[in-house]
Amino acid sequence: MTQELSQLLRTRREKLAALRERGIEPYPYAFSRSHRTDEVHAGFTRAEAGGSLDESGDGDTVRVAGRIVSWRSHGKSAFGHIEDGGGRIQLYFRLDALGEDSFKDLELLDLGDWIGVKGPVFRTRTGEVTVRAGSWTLLSKSLRPLPIGKEEVDPDTGERVVYSAFADPRTRYRQRYADLAVHPEAREMVRMRTRTISALRGFLDSRDFLEVETPILQPIYGGAAARPFTTYHNALDTTLYLRIADELYLKRLIVGGFERVYEIGKDFRNEGIDRSHNPEFTMLEFYQAFADYYDMMEVVEALMRHVVRETTGATALTYQGHEIEFASAFRRIRFQEALSEKLDGDVSQMEVDTLRAHLRAHTGEEIEEGGRGRLLDKLFGALVESELIQPTFVTDYPVELSPLAKLKRGEPTLTERFELFVAGWELANAFSELNDPLDQRARFESQARLAEAGDEEAHPIDEDYLRAMEYGMPPTGGVGIGVDRLVMLVTDSSSIRDVILFPTLRPEEGRAG
RNA sequence: GAGCCGGUAGCUCAGCUGGUAGAGCAACGGACUUUUAAUCCGUAGGUCCUGGGUUCGAUCCCCAGCCGGCUCACCA
């Protein structure tokens, strides 16, 4: 945006100067508000029903404040709407009520300005509850036009139709403040996100889980297969990583004697960005001593029901056109059986070459490194995942894929692990936590071999974690849940960027225009 | 990372086979004291994403790049 282009900005600055000339402070310090707009609506409707209005039909005098979102000037009168945290209300300004000067000063206002208004509440001829301004105060002058669209309410459907809406996704994500300012539904998303997280906390707190905080800056990252962000601590003269998972620290706390712990916080993975991935994202992990993965399935099922009920008020929801039901018991399928069915043969008996051939046949992809686990995982992702619309526990993953999970009882090529799939993507990941320090060391070592073979996401060896395991960790069930994806689900959002207030973007070049 | 689509006024968009651009809303001036996409009259507003090329001439065609959307890949 160039200087010449700023005709609109210049006009507003001129108005700012004019306001000061007329003795109006454009940025005062406070305003004594008596009612939020929704309280005015409710109060006036009550007064009408109770017959407590004066002869002219006016209700109480109120002081309301908000951002101007519409304006209709009629010469010696004007209508406008302001919006505050409770909603909107119409304002009515008259020359005879305000006097020459105050009425004339209205012409220095713009859409986007914050004002406070004092006056009685009444209902207009067309039936809208309105504050008749006896006086008004500028609370903050807006120097940059907000992309406020015009809107009308369809008289037949009652739906709000917005014209010239602010739609460019680039600007909406970059200037989230503007997006929020003009889109009430974007603000509603934020509330739903908060409600979701409160529901998670409520559920875990009521079950005696202790909320804790573990390091984000870590000398060794771990707990997941992902590439980390690397940073540097000057005073310690050492490399540190931003955590990719909370897992290893939370289990150290189980060793320390806490039976139930959880953490809700940001994890960071140095990977691509798309509709379901943001480099920093919010993860819930919780660990419960003396529980195995069967117990954790029960917990996850109850937790999901609780969250859906607390956020949507129902036991089912619609996500991108799919009706998803949480009331009945979640389906359970075994990883290898689901895949074997798709491939028409027992995958546990298949050679690596056969798997590779299947992958080529189904996806056209060639995988050289990574071995069996990676092939199985890719095949599962390609053939099974997208069909898992209703809540489904996928259980018993191959050991190669799960270096932190206990072996499956009676089936040592598998682990006691499950993932919860909803709407085609992974929402939770859980296992009977591996607490055998010698087995854990062996698993780490096999991961290290994968790393040497070029797998950039293989799990590094964490000696301190092994030391903790050697002191002894009770049998423990652990679960991780992607909070952003959970919020996407309950808000019917198709992109993770819609549920993260300030998603990661390439930095803007130059100064903001 | 690949394919497809797109980037034109503050916002939403139009612009024929190449002749340096339009609309609605917003803005500005005027009329209007119960309007609500207020209405009516008038005015101004543009690095047509950026850089090259072709051409007498490019918003339009070609090449490269940047940014975004969708699909796929990546992402336990």
mmCIF file of N, CA, C and O in Angstrom, chain A residues 201-210 260 288 295 298-303:
data_model
loop_
_atom_site.group_PDB
_atom_site.id
_atom_site.type_symbol
_atom_site.label_atom_id
_atom_site.label_comp_id
_atom_site.label_asym_id
_atom_site.label_seq_id
_atom_site.Cartn_x
_atom_site.Cartn_y
_atom_site.Cartn_z
ATOM 1 N N ARG A 201 -10.488 -29.862 30.750
ATOM 2 C CA ARG A 201 -9.996 -29.677 32.120
ATOM 3 C C ARG A 201 -11.005 -30.181 33.137
ATOM 4 O O ARG A 201 -10.640 -30.867 34.098
ATOM 5 N N GLY A 202 -12.262 -29.817 32.915
ATOM 6 C CA GLY A 202 -13.311 -30.215 33.856
ATOM 7 C C GLY A 202 -13.357 -31.733 34.010
ATOM 8 O O GLY A 202 -13.442 -32.259 35.122
ATOM 9 N N PHE A 203 -13.293 -32.408 32.883
ATOM 10 C CA PHE A 203 -13.356 -33.867 32.892
ATOM 11 C C PHE A 203 -12.183 -34.462 33.674
ATOM 12 O O PHE A 203 -12.354 -35.307 34.551
ATOM 13 N N LEU A 204 -10.985 -33.982 33.358
ATOM 14 C CA LEU A 204 -9.792 -34.570 33.990
ATOM 15 C C LEU A 204 -9.690 -34.175 35.461
ATOM 16 O O LEU A 204 -9.338 -35.001 36.310
ATOM 17 N N ASP A 205 -10.013 -32.927 35.762
ATOM 18 C CA ASP A 205 -9.961 -32.485 37.159
ATOM 19 C C ASP A 205 -10.917 -33.331 38.011
ATOM 20 O O ASP A 205 -10.582 -33.731 39.127
ATOM 21 N N SER A 206 -12.099 -33.591 37.464
ATOM 22 C CA SER A 206 -13.094 -34.327 38.243
ATOM 23 C C SER A 206 -12.647 -35.780 38.466
ATOM 24 O O SER A 206 -13.164 -36.464 39.328
ATOM 25 N N ARG A 207 -11.711 -36.232 37.659
ATOM 26 C CA ARG A 207 -11.189 -37.585 37.861
ATOM 27 C C ARG A 207 -9.843 -37.578 38.583
ATOM 28 O O ARG A 207 -9.062 -38.538 38.451
ATOM 29 N N ASP A 208 -9.552 -36.489 39.256
ATOM 30 C CA ASP A 208 -8.342 -36.418 40.081
ATOM 31 C C ASP A 208 -7.039 -36.407 39.303
ATOM 32 O O ASP A 208 -6.007 -36.848 39.801
ATOM 33 N N PHE A 209 -7.089 -35.942 38.059
ATOM 34 C CA PHE A 209 -5.825 -35.735 37.347
ATOM 35 C C PHE A 209 -5.256 -34.387 37.790
ATOM 36 O O PHE A 209 -5.994 -33.431 38.022
ATOM 37 N N LEU A 210 -3.948 -34.343 37.907
ATOM 38 C CA LEU A 210 -3.262 -33.123 38.328
ATOM 39 C C LEU A 210 -2.690 -32.434 37.089
ATOM 40 O O LEU A 210 -1.951 -33.052 36.322
ATOM 41 N N ARG A 260 -1.897 -39.561 38.569
ATOM 42 C CA ARG A 260 -2.636 -39.074 37.395
ATOM 43 C C ARG A 260 -2.197 -37.650 37.084
ATOM 44 O O ARG A 260 -2.367 -36.755 37.925
ATOM 45 N N GLN A 288 -2.290 -42.194 33.430
ATOM 46 C CA GLN A 288 -3.002 -42.734 34.581
ATOM 47 C C GLN A 288 -2.302 -44.026 35.031
ATOM 48 O O GLN A 288 -2.226 -44.990 34.266
ATOM 49 N N ASP A 295 -8.349 -49.686 29.625
ATOM 50 C CA ASP A 295 -8.913 -48.667 30.531
ATOM 51 C C ASP A 295 -8.949 -47.303 29.848
ATOM 52 O O ASP A 295 -9.914 -46.548 29.984
ATOM 53 N N GLU A 298 -11.831 -46.614 27.599
ATOM 54 C CA GLU A 298 -13.029 -46.204 28.344
ATOM 55 C C GLU A 298 -12.955 -44.719 28.680
ATOM 56 O O GLU A 298 -13.925 -43.974 28.529
ATOM 57 N N VAL A 299 -11.779 -44.298 29.135
ATOM 58 C CA VAL A 299 -11.628 -42.900 29.533
ATOM 59 C C VAL A 299 -11.824 -41.980 28.325
ATOM 60 O O VAL A 299 -12.531 -40.975 28.396
ATOM 61 N N VAL A 300 -11.201 -42.343 27.205
ATOM 62 C CA VAL A 300 -11.284 -41.490 26.021
ATOM 63 C C VAL A 300 -12.734 -41.400 25.526
ATOM 64 O O VAL A 300 -13.204 -40.331 25.136
ATOM 65 N N GLU A 301 -13.421 -42.524 25.579
ATOM 66 C CA GLU A 301 -14.814 -42.512 25.144
ATOM 67 C C GLU A 301 -15.643 -41.567 26.013
ATOM 68 O O GLU A 301 -16.412 -40.744 25.506
ATOM 69 N N ALA A 302 -15.457 -41.671 27.326
ATOM 70 C CA ALA A 302 -16.202 -40.808 28.239
ATOM 71 C C ALA A 302 -15.812 -39.348 28.036
ATOM 72 O O ALA A 302 -16.661 -38.445 28.050
ATOM 73 N N LEU A 303 -14.523 -39.110 27.814
ATOM 74 C CA LEU A 303 -14.032 -37.747 27.626
ATOM 75 C C LEU A 303 -14.626 -37.137 26.356
ATOM 76 O O LEU A 303 -15.082 -35.990 26.350
#
